[in-house]
Coordinates of C-alpha atoms in Angstrom, one line a residue:
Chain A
X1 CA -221.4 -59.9 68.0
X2 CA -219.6 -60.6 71.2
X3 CA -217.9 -63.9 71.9
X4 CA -217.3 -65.5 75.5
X5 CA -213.8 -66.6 76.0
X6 CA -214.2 -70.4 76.7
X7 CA -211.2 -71.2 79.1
X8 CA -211.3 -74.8 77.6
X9 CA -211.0 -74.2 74.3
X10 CA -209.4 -70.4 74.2
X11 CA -209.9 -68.9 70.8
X12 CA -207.5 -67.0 68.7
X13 CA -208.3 -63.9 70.1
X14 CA -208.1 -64.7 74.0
X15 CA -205.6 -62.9 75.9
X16 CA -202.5 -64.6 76.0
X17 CA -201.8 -66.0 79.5
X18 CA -199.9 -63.9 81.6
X19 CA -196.1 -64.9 82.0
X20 CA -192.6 -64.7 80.8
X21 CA -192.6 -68.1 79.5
X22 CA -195.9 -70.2 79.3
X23 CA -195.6 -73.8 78.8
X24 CA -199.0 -75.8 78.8
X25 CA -199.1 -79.6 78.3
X26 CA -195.9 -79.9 77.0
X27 CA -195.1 -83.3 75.3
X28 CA -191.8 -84.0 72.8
X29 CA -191.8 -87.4 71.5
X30 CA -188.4 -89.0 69.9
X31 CA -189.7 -91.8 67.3
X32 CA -192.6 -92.2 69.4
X33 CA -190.9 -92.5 72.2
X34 CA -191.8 -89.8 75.0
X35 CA -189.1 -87.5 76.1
X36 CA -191.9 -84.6 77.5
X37 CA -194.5 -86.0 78.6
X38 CA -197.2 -82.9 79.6
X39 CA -195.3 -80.3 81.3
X40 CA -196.5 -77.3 82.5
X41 CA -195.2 -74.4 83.5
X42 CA -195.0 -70.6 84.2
X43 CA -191.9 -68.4 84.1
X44 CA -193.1 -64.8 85.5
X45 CA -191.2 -61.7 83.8
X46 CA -187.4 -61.0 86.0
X47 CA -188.0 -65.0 87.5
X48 CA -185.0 -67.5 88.0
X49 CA -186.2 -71.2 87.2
X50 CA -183.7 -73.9 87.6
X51 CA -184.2 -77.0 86.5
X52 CA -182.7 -79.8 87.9
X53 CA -183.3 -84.0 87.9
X54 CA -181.2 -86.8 86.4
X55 CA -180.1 -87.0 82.7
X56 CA -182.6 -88.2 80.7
X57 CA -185.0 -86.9 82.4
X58 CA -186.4 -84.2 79.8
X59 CA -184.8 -80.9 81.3
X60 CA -182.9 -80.3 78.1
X61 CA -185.6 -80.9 75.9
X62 CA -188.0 -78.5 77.9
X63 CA -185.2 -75.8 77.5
X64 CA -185.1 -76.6 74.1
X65 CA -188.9 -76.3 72.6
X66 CA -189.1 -73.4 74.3
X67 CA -187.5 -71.5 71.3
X68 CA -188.1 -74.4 69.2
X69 CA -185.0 -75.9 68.4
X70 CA -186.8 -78.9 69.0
X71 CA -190.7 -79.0 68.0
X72 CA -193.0 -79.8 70.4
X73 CA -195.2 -82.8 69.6
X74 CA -198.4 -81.3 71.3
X75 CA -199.5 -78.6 74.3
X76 CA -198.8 -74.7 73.8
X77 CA -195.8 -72.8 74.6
X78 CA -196.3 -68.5 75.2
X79 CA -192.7 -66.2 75.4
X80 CA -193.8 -62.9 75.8
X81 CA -197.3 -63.2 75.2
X82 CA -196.5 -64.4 71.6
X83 CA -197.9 -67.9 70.9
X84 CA -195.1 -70.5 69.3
X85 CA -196.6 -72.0 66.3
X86 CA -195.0 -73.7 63.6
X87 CA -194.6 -70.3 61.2
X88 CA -191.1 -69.9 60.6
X89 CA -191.3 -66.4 61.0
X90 CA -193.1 -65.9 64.2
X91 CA -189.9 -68.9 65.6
X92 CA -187.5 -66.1 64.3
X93 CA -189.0 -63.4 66.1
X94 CA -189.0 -65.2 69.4
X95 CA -185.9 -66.9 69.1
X96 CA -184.5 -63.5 68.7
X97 CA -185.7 -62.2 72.1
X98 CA -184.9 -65.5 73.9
X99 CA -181.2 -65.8 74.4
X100 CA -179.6 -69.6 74.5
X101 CA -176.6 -70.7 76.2
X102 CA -175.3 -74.7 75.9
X103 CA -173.2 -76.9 77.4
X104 CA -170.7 -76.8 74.2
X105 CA -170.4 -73.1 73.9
X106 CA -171.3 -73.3 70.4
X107 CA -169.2 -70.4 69.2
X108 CA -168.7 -69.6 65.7
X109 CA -164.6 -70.5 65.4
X110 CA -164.0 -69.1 62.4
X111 CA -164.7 -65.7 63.9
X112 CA -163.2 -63.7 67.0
X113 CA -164.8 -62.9 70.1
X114 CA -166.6 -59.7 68.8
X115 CA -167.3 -61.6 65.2
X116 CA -168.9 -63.8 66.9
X117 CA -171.2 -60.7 69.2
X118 CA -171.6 -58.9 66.3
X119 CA -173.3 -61.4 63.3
X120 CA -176.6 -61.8 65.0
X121 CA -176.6 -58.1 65.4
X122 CA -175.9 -57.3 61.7
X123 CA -178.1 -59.3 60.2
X124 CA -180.8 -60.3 62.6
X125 CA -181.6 -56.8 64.5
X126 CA -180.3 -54.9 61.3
X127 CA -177.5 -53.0 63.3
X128 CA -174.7 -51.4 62.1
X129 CA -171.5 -52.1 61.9
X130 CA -170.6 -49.1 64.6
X131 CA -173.6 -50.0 66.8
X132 CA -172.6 -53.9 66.4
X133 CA -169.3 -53.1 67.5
X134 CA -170.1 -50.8 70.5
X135 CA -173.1 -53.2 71.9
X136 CA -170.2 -56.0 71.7
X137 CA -168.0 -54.5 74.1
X138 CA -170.0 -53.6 76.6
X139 CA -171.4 -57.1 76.8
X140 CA -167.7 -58.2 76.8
X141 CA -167.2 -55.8 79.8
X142 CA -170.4 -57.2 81.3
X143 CA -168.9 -60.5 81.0
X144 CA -165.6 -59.7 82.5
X145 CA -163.1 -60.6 78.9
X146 CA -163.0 -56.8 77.6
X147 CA -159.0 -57.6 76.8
X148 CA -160.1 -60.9 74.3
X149 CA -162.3 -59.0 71.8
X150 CA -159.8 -60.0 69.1
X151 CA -159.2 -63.2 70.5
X152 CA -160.5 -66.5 68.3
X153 CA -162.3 -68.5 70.0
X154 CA -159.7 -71.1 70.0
X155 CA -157.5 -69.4 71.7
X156 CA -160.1 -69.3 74.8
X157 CA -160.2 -70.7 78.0
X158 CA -163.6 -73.0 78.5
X159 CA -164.9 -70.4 80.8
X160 CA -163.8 -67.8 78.7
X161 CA -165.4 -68.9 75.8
X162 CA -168.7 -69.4 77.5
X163 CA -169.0 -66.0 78.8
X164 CA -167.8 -64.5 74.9
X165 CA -171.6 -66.6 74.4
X166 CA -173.3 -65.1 77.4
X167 CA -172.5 -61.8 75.6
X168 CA -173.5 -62.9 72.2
X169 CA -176.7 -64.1 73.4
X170 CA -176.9 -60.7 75.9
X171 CA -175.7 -58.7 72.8
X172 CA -179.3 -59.4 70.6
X173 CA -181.1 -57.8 74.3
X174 CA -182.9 -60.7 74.9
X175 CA -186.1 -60.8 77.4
X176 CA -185.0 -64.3 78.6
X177 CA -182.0 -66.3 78.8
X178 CA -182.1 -69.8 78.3
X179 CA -179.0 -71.7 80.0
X180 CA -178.6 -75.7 79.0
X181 CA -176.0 -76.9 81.4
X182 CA -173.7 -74.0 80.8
X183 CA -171.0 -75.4 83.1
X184 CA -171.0 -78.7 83.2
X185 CA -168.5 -79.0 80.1
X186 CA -166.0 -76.4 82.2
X187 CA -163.0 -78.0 84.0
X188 CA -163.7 -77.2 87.9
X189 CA -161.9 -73.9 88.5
X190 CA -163.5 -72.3 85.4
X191 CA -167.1 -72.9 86.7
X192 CA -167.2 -70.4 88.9
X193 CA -166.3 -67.0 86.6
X194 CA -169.2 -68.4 84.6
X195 CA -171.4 -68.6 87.8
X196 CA -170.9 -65.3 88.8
X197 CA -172.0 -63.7 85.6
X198 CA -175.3 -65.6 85.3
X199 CA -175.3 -64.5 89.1
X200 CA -174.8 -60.9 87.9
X201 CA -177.7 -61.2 85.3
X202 CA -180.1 -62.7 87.7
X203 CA -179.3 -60.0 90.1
X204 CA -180.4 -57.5 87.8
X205 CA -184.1 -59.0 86.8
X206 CA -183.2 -61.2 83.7
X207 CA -185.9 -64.0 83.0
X208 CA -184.2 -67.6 82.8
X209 CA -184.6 -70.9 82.6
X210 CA -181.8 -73.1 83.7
X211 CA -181.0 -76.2 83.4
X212 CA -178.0 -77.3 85.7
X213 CA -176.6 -79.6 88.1
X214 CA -175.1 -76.5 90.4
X215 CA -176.9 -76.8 93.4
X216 CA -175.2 -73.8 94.7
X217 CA -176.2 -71.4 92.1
X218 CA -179.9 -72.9 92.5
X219 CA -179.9 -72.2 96.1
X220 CA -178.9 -68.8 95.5
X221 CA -180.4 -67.4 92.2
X222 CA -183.4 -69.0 91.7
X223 CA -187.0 -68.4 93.0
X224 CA -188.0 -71.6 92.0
X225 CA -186.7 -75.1 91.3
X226 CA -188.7 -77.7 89.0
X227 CA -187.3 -81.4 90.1
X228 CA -188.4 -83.6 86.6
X229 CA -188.0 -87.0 86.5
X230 CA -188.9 -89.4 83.4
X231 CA -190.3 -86.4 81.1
X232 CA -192.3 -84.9 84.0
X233 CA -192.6 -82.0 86.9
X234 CA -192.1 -84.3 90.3
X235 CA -191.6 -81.0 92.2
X236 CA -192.1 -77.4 92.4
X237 CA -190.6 -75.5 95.0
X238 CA -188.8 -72.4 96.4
X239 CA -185.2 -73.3 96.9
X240 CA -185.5 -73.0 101.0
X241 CA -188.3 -75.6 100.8
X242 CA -186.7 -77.7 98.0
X243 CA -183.7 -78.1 99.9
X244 CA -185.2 -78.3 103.5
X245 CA -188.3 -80.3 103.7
X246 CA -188.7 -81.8 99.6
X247 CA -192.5 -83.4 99.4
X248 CA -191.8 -86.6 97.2
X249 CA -189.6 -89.8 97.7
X250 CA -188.1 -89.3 94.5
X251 CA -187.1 -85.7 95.2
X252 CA -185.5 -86.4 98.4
X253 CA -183.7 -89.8 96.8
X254 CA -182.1 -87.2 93.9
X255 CA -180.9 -85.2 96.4
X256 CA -179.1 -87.6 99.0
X257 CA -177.0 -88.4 95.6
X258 CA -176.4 -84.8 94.7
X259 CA -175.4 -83.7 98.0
X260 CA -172.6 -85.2 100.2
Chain B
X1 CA -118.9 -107.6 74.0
X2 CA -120.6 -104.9 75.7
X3 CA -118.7 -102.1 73.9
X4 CA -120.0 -103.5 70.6
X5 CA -123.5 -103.6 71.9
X6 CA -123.5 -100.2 72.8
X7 CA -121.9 -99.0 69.7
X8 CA -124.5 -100.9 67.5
X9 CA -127.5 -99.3 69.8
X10 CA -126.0 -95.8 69.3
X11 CA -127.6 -94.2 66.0
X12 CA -125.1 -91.8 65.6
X13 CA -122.6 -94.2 65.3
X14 CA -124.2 -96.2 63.0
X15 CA -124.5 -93.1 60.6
X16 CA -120.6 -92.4 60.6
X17 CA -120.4 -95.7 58.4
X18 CA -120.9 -93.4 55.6
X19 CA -122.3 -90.5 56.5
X20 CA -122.2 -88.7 53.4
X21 CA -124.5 -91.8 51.8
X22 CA -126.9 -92.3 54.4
X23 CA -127.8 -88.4 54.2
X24 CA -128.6 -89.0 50.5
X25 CA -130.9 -91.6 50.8
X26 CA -133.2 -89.2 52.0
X27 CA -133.1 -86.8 49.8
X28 CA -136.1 -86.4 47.0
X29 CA -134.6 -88.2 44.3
X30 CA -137.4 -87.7 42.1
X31 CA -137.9 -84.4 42.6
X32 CA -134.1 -83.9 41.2
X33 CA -135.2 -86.6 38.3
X34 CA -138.1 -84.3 37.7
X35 CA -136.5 -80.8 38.0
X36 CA -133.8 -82.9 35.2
X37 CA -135.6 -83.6 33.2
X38 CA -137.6 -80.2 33.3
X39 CA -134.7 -78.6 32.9
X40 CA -133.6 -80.7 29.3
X41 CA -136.6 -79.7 27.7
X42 CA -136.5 -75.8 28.8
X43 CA -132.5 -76.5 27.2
X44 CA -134.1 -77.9 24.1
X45 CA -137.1 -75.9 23.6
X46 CA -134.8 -72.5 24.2
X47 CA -131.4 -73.5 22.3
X48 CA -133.2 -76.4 19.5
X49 CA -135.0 -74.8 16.3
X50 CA -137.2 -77.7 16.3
X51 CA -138.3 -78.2 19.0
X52 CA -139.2 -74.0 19.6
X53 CA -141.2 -74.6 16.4
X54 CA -143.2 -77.7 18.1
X55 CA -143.3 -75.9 21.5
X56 CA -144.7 -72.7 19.8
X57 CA -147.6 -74.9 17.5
X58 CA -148.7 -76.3 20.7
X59 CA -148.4 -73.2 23.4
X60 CA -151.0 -71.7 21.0
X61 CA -153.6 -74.0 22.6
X62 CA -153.2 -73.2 26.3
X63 CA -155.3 -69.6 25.7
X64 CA -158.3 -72.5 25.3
X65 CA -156.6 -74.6 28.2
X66 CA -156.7 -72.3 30.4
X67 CA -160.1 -70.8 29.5
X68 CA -162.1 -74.0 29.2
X69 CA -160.6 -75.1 32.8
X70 CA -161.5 -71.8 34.7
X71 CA -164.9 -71.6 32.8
X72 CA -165.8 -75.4 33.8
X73 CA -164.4 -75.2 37.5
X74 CA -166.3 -71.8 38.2
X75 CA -169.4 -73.2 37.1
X76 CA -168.8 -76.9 38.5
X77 CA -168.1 -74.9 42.0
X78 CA -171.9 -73.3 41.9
X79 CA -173.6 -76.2 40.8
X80 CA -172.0 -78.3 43.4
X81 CA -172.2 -75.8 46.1
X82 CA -176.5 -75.6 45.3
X83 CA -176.7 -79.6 44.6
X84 CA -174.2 -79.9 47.5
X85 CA -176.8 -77.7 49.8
X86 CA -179.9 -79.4 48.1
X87 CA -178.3 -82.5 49.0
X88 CA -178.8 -81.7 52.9
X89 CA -181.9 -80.4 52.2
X90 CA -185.1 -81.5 54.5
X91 CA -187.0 -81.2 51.2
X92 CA -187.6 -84.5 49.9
X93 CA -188.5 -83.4 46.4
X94 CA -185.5 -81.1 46.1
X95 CA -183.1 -83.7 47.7
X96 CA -184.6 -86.3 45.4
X97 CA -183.8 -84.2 42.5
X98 CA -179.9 -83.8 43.2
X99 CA -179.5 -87.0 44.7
X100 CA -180.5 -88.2 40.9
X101 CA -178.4 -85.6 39.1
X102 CA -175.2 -86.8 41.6
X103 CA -175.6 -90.6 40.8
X104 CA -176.5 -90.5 37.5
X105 CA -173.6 -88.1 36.3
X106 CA -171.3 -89.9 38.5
X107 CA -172.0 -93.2 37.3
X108 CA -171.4 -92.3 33.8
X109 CA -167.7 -92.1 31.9
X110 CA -166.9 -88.0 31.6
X111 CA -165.8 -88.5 28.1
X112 CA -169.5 -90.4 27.7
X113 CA -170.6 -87.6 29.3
X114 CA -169.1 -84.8 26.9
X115 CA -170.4 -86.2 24.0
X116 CA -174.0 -86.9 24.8
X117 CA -174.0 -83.3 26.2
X118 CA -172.6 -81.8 22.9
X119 CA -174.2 -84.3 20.4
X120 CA -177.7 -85.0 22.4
X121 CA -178.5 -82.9 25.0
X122 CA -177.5 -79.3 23.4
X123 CA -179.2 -80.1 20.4
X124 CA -182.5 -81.2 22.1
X125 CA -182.4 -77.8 24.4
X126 CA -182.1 -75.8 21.0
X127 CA -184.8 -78.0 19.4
X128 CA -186.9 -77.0 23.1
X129 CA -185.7 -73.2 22.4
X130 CA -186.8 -73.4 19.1
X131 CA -190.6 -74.5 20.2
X132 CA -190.6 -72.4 23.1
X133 CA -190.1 -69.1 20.9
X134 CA -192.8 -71.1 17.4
X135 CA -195.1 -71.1 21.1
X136 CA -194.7 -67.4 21.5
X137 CA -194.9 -66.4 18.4
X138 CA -192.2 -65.1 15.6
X139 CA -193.7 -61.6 15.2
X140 CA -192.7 -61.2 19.0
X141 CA -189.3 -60.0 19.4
X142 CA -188.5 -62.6 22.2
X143 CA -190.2 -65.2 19.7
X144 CA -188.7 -64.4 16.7
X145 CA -185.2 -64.7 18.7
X146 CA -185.5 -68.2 20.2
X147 CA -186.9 -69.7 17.2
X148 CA -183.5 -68.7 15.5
X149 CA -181.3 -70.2 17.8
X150 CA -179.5 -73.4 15.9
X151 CA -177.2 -75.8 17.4
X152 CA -174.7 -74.4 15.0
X153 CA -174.7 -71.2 17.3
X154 CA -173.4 -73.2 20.0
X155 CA -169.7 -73.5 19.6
X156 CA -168.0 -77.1 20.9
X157 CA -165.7 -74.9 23.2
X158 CA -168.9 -73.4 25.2
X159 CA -170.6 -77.8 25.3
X160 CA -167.4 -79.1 26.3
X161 CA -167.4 -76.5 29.0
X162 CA -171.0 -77.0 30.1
X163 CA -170.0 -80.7 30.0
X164 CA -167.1 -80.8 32.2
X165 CA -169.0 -78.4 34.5
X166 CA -171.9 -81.1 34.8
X167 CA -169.5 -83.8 35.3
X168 CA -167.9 -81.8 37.8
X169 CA -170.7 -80.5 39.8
X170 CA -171.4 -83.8 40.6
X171 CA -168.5 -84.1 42.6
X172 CA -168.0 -80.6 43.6
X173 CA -171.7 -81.5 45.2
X174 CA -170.8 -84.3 47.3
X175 CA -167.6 -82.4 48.4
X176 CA -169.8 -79.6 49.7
X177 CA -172.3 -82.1 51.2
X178 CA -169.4 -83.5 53.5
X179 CA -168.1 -80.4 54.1
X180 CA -171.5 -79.3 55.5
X181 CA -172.4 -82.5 57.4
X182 CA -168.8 -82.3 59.1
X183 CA -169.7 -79.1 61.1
X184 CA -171.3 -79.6 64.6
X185 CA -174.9 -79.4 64.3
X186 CA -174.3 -76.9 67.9
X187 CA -173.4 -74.7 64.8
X188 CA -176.7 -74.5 63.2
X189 CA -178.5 -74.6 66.6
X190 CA -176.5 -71.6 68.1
X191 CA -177.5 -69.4 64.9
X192 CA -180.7 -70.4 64.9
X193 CA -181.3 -69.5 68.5
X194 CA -180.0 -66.1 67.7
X195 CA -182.7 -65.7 65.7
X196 CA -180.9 -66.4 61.9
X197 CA -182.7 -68.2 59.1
X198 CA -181.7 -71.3 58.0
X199 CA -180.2 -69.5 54.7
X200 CA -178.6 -67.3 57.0
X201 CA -177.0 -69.3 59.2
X202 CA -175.8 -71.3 56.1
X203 CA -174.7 -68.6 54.4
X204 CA -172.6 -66.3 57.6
X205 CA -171.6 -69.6 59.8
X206 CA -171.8 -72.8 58.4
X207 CA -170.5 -72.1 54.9
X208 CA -167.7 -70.1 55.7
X209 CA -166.2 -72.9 58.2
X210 CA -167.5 -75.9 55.5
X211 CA -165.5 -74.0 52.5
X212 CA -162.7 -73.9 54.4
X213 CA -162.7 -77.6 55.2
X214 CA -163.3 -78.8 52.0
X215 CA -160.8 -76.7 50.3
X216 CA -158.1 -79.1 49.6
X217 CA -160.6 -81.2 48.4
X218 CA -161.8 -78.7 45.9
X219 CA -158.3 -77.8 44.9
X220 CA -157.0 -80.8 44.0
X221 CA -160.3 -81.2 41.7
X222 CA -159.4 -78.0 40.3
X223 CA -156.0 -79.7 39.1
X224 CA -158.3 -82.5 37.9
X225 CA -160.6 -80.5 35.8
X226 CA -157.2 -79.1 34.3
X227 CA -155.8 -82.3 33.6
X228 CA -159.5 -83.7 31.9
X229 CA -159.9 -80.8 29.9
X230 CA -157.6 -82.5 27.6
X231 CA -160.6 -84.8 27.0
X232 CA -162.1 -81.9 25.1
X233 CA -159.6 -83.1 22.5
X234 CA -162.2 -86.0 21.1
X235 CA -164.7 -83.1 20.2
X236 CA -162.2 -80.9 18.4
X237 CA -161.7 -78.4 20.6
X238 CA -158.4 -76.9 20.0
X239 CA -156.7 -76.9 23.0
X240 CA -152.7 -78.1 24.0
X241 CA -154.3 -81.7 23.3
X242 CA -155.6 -81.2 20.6
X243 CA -153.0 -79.2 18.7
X244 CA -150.1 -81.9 19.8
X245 CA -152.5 -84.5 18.5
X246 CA -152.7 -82.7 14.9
X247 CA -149.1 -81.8 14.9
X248 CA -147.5 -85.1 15.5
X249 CA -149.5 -86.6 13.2
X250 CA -148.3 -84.3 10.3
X251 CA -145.3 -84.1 10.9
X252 CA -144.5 -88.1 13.0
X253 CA -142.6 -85.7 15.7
X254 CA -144.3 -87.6 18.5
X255 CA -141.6 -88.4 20.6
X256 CA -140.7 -84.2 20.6
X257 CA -144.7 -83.3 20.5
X258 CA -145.9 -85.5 23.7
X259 CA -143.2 -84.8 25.9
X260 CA -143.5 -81.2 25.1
X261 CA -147.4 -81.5 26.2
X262 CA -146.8 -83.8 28.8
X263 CA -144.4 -80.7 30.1
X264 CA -146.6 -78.5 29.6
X265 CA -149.4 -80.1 31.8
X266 CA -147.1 -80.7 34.8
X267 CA -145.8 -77.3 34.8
X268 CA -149.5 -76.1 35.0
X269 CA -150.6 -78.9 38.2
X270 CA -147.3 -78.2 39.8
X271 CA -148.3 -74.3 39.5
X272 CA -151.2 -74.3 40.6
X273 CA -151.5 -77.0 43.6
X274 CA -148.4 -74.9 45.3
X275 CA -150.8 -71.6 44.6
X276 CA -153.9 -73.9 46.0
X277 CA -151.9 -74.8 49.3
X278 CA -151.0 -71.4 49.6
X279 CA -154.5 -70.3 49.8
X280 CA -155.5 -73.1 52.2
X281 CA -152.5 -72.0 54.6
X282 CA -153.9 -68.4 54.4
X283 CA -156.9 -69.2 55.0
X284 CA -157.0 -71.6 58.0
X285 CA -154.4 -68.8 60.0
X286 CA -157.2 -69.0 62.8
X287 CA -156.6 -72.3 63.6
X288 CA -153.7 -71.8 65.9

């Protein structure tokens, strides 16, 4: 008995849709109140999305259902092929090849620098302590802090401190990096070393979504910019045309505020 | 005029009024009243016959002191540390559950509490034992064990302890609960997104940071369950309480007897908050 994929109502066995990150129909309400409201979207595998548009405008929360630290109220979300649902086990197992960086750093102070690369390791990919250890300084060298292994993170710089959670997130060799406004909590002179090493990882064919107000590092790392505006996609564009020639109003308004 | 001004103005000149006095007003006098006094009942207790004899009758209680203190706290810490988690539970049915446990226990007296645990609900779990092992069966080894169980088995030393422990989870709970709720929820969302459980990321990150918090909190409950374990007293329990109680009343020493156990219980809270703080100190040395 043969079944024929019906691409409007795909059943459980249909291929998954091809794509880093899938996001179909995306809507996240907050007590009712839409935050999402039906985005859709494809990351492909080594892709650079940043996403920019005003606060409030639902960039966070995208970033944020796709490894479900918030739950999406409707529409389907893919990360390497394997279909978000709401089994706890299945979140685990994608959360652990999605890689999340926020705004506050979010680093565990009660541990140092490689404390902090190494618990995930331990008890989430089952490494040992030796392994742990080992994968946590080469991260740290990837980062550019070998010399603060030991360091708490406390007694870090801002910038420092996010690249010691670029490496813990690197450390669990994740297929996608999700960034949440990794610099915008930075002073201005430390936003740069952070920057380059998302620069660095992009370079080398990392997937990641990015949500960030740098139009620099948008002009230069991404292959494609998503402007939202009140909970949905305004535009989609290559950088060169984003910048250039933008297609909507709104998109060109955002931009004569952004850039003097 | 103006050389009087200044010389009121300057603090150091104030102080050479009387030097020597105005650097004793800030010294702890009641520390030295303390240490005194102290010191006159170690002089006493060492050099007077007497008082040796009441000191000895009494010491003999602080093996059950001691033992019905660490006993309660150790199992007032786990219960508040589960009700504590259950407490921030997203389960309404568990949350329910240790929210009533929390307010009911709180809202009742401990010594209440101590007595309807060793005179109600100890003998109605033994009468539940008893009809759990008739419901087995007495040829059945486990059977024939529970239906022998008799609230007489059940020393007074092991209810008071279970009763100070369920008085004191209840507050050992709500510490935990604030501990918990005080840690950045970027915490829980950082382990998460690493791919932890939610027991896990309690357990390695939000626990360890939460404990560490809360523990003056718990340590100056641990002095408080050392100071109520003197209620055990009312139940018979023959701790320093208890013995000073019979004592003075034999032999109308109460002056010698109270102070004595009044002594006795300072010298234990003074011990043991210095040996709290120094815990606390060692363990917050990553917060430079």
């Amino acid at each position: 008995m043969t079944m024929q994929p019906d691409s409007s109502s795909p059943s459980p066995e249909a291929a998954p849709p091809v794509g880093m990150i899938v996001i179909r129909d995306l809507v996240k309400k907050f007590h009712g109140i839409p935050a999402v409201a039906g985005v859709s979207f494809t990351v492909g595998a080594g892709k650079v999305v940043v996403i920019i548009g005003p606060s409030g405008s639902g960039k966070s929360t995208v970033l944020r259902c796709i490894n479900h630290l918030e739950t999406p109220t409707s529409g389907e979300i893919w990360v390497d092929g394997i279909k978000l649902t709401h089994n706890n086990k299945d979140i685990n197992a994608v959360r652990a090849e999605v890689g999340m960086v926020f705004q506050q750093f979010n680093l565990f102070p009660h541990l140092t620098a490689i404390g902090n690369i190494t618990l995930a390791q331990k008890i989430v990919r089952k490494r040992g302590e030796q392994e742990a250890r080992r994968v946590a300084h080469e991260q740290l060298e990837r980062v550019g802090i070998p010399e603060k292994a030991d360091a708490y993170p406390g007694q870090l710089s801002g910038g420092q401190q996010q690249r010691v959670a670029i490496a813990r997130a690197l450390a669990m060799n994740p297929k996608i990096m999700l960034f949440d406004e990794p610099t915008s909590a930075l002073d201005p002179e430390m936003i740069k070393e952070v920057l380059d090493v998302m620069l660095k990882l992009a370079k080398e064919g990392m997937t990641m979504a990015v949500v960030s107000h740098e139009m620099g590092f948008a002009r230069n790392a991404a292959d494609e910019i998503i402007f939202m505006d009140r909970g949905a996609i305004v535009e989609r564009e290559s950088p060169a045309n984003f910048f250039q020639n933008p297609h909507e109003e709104r998109t060109r308004q955002f931009l004569s505020q952004i850039l003097h | 005029m103006a050389e009087e001004r200044r010389l009121s103005l300057d603090p150091s000149r104030q102080s050479r009024i009387a030097p020597g006095l105005e650097r004793m007003a800030d010294w702890p006098w009641w520390l030295i009243v303390a240490i005194l006094i102290g010191l006159v009942v170690v002089f006493q207790v060492v050099t007077n016959q007497r008082m040796s004899v009441i000191f000895g009758a009494i010491a003999a209680g602080i093996g059950v002191t001691i033992r019905v203190t660490l006993s309660a706290y150790f199992l007032a810490v786990i219960i508040g540390l589960f009700v504590g988690l259950a407490r921030v539970s997203s389960n309404r049915v568990i949350l329910n559950i240790a929210s009533f446990y929390v307010e009911v226990v709180r809202g009742v007296p401990i010594l209440v509490l101590l007595m309807y645990i060793a005179f109600v609900a100890v003998p109605l779990l033994v009468t539940g034992i008893n009809g759990l092992g008739g419901r087995l069966g007495i040829e059945t080894a486990l059977g024939a064990a529970l239906a022998k169980v008799s609230t007489r088995n059940i020393s007074n030393e092991l209810r008071v302890i279970i009763g100070l422990a369920v008085a004191y989870g209840a507050f050992e709970s709500e510490i935990f609960r604030a501990g918990i709720q005080s840690i950045e929820r970027g915490q829980m969302e950082a382990a998460r997104a690493l791919g932890m459980s939610y027991v896990q990321a309690m357990r390695y990150v939000i626990l360890p940071q939460a404990v560490r918090r809360v523990l003056p909190a718990l340590g100056n409950d641990f002095v408080a369950m050392l100071k109520d374990s003197s209620l055990v007293s009312v139940l018979g329990v023959e701790d320093i309480t208890q013995l000073t109680k019979l004592y003075a009343a034999s032999t109308f020493l109460f002056f010698q007897s109270y102070s004595i156990l009044a002594f006795i219980y300072l010298t234990m809270t003074v011990l043991l908050s210095r040996g709290v703080r120094t815990l606390e100190t060692r363990l917050s040395a990553h917060r430079r």
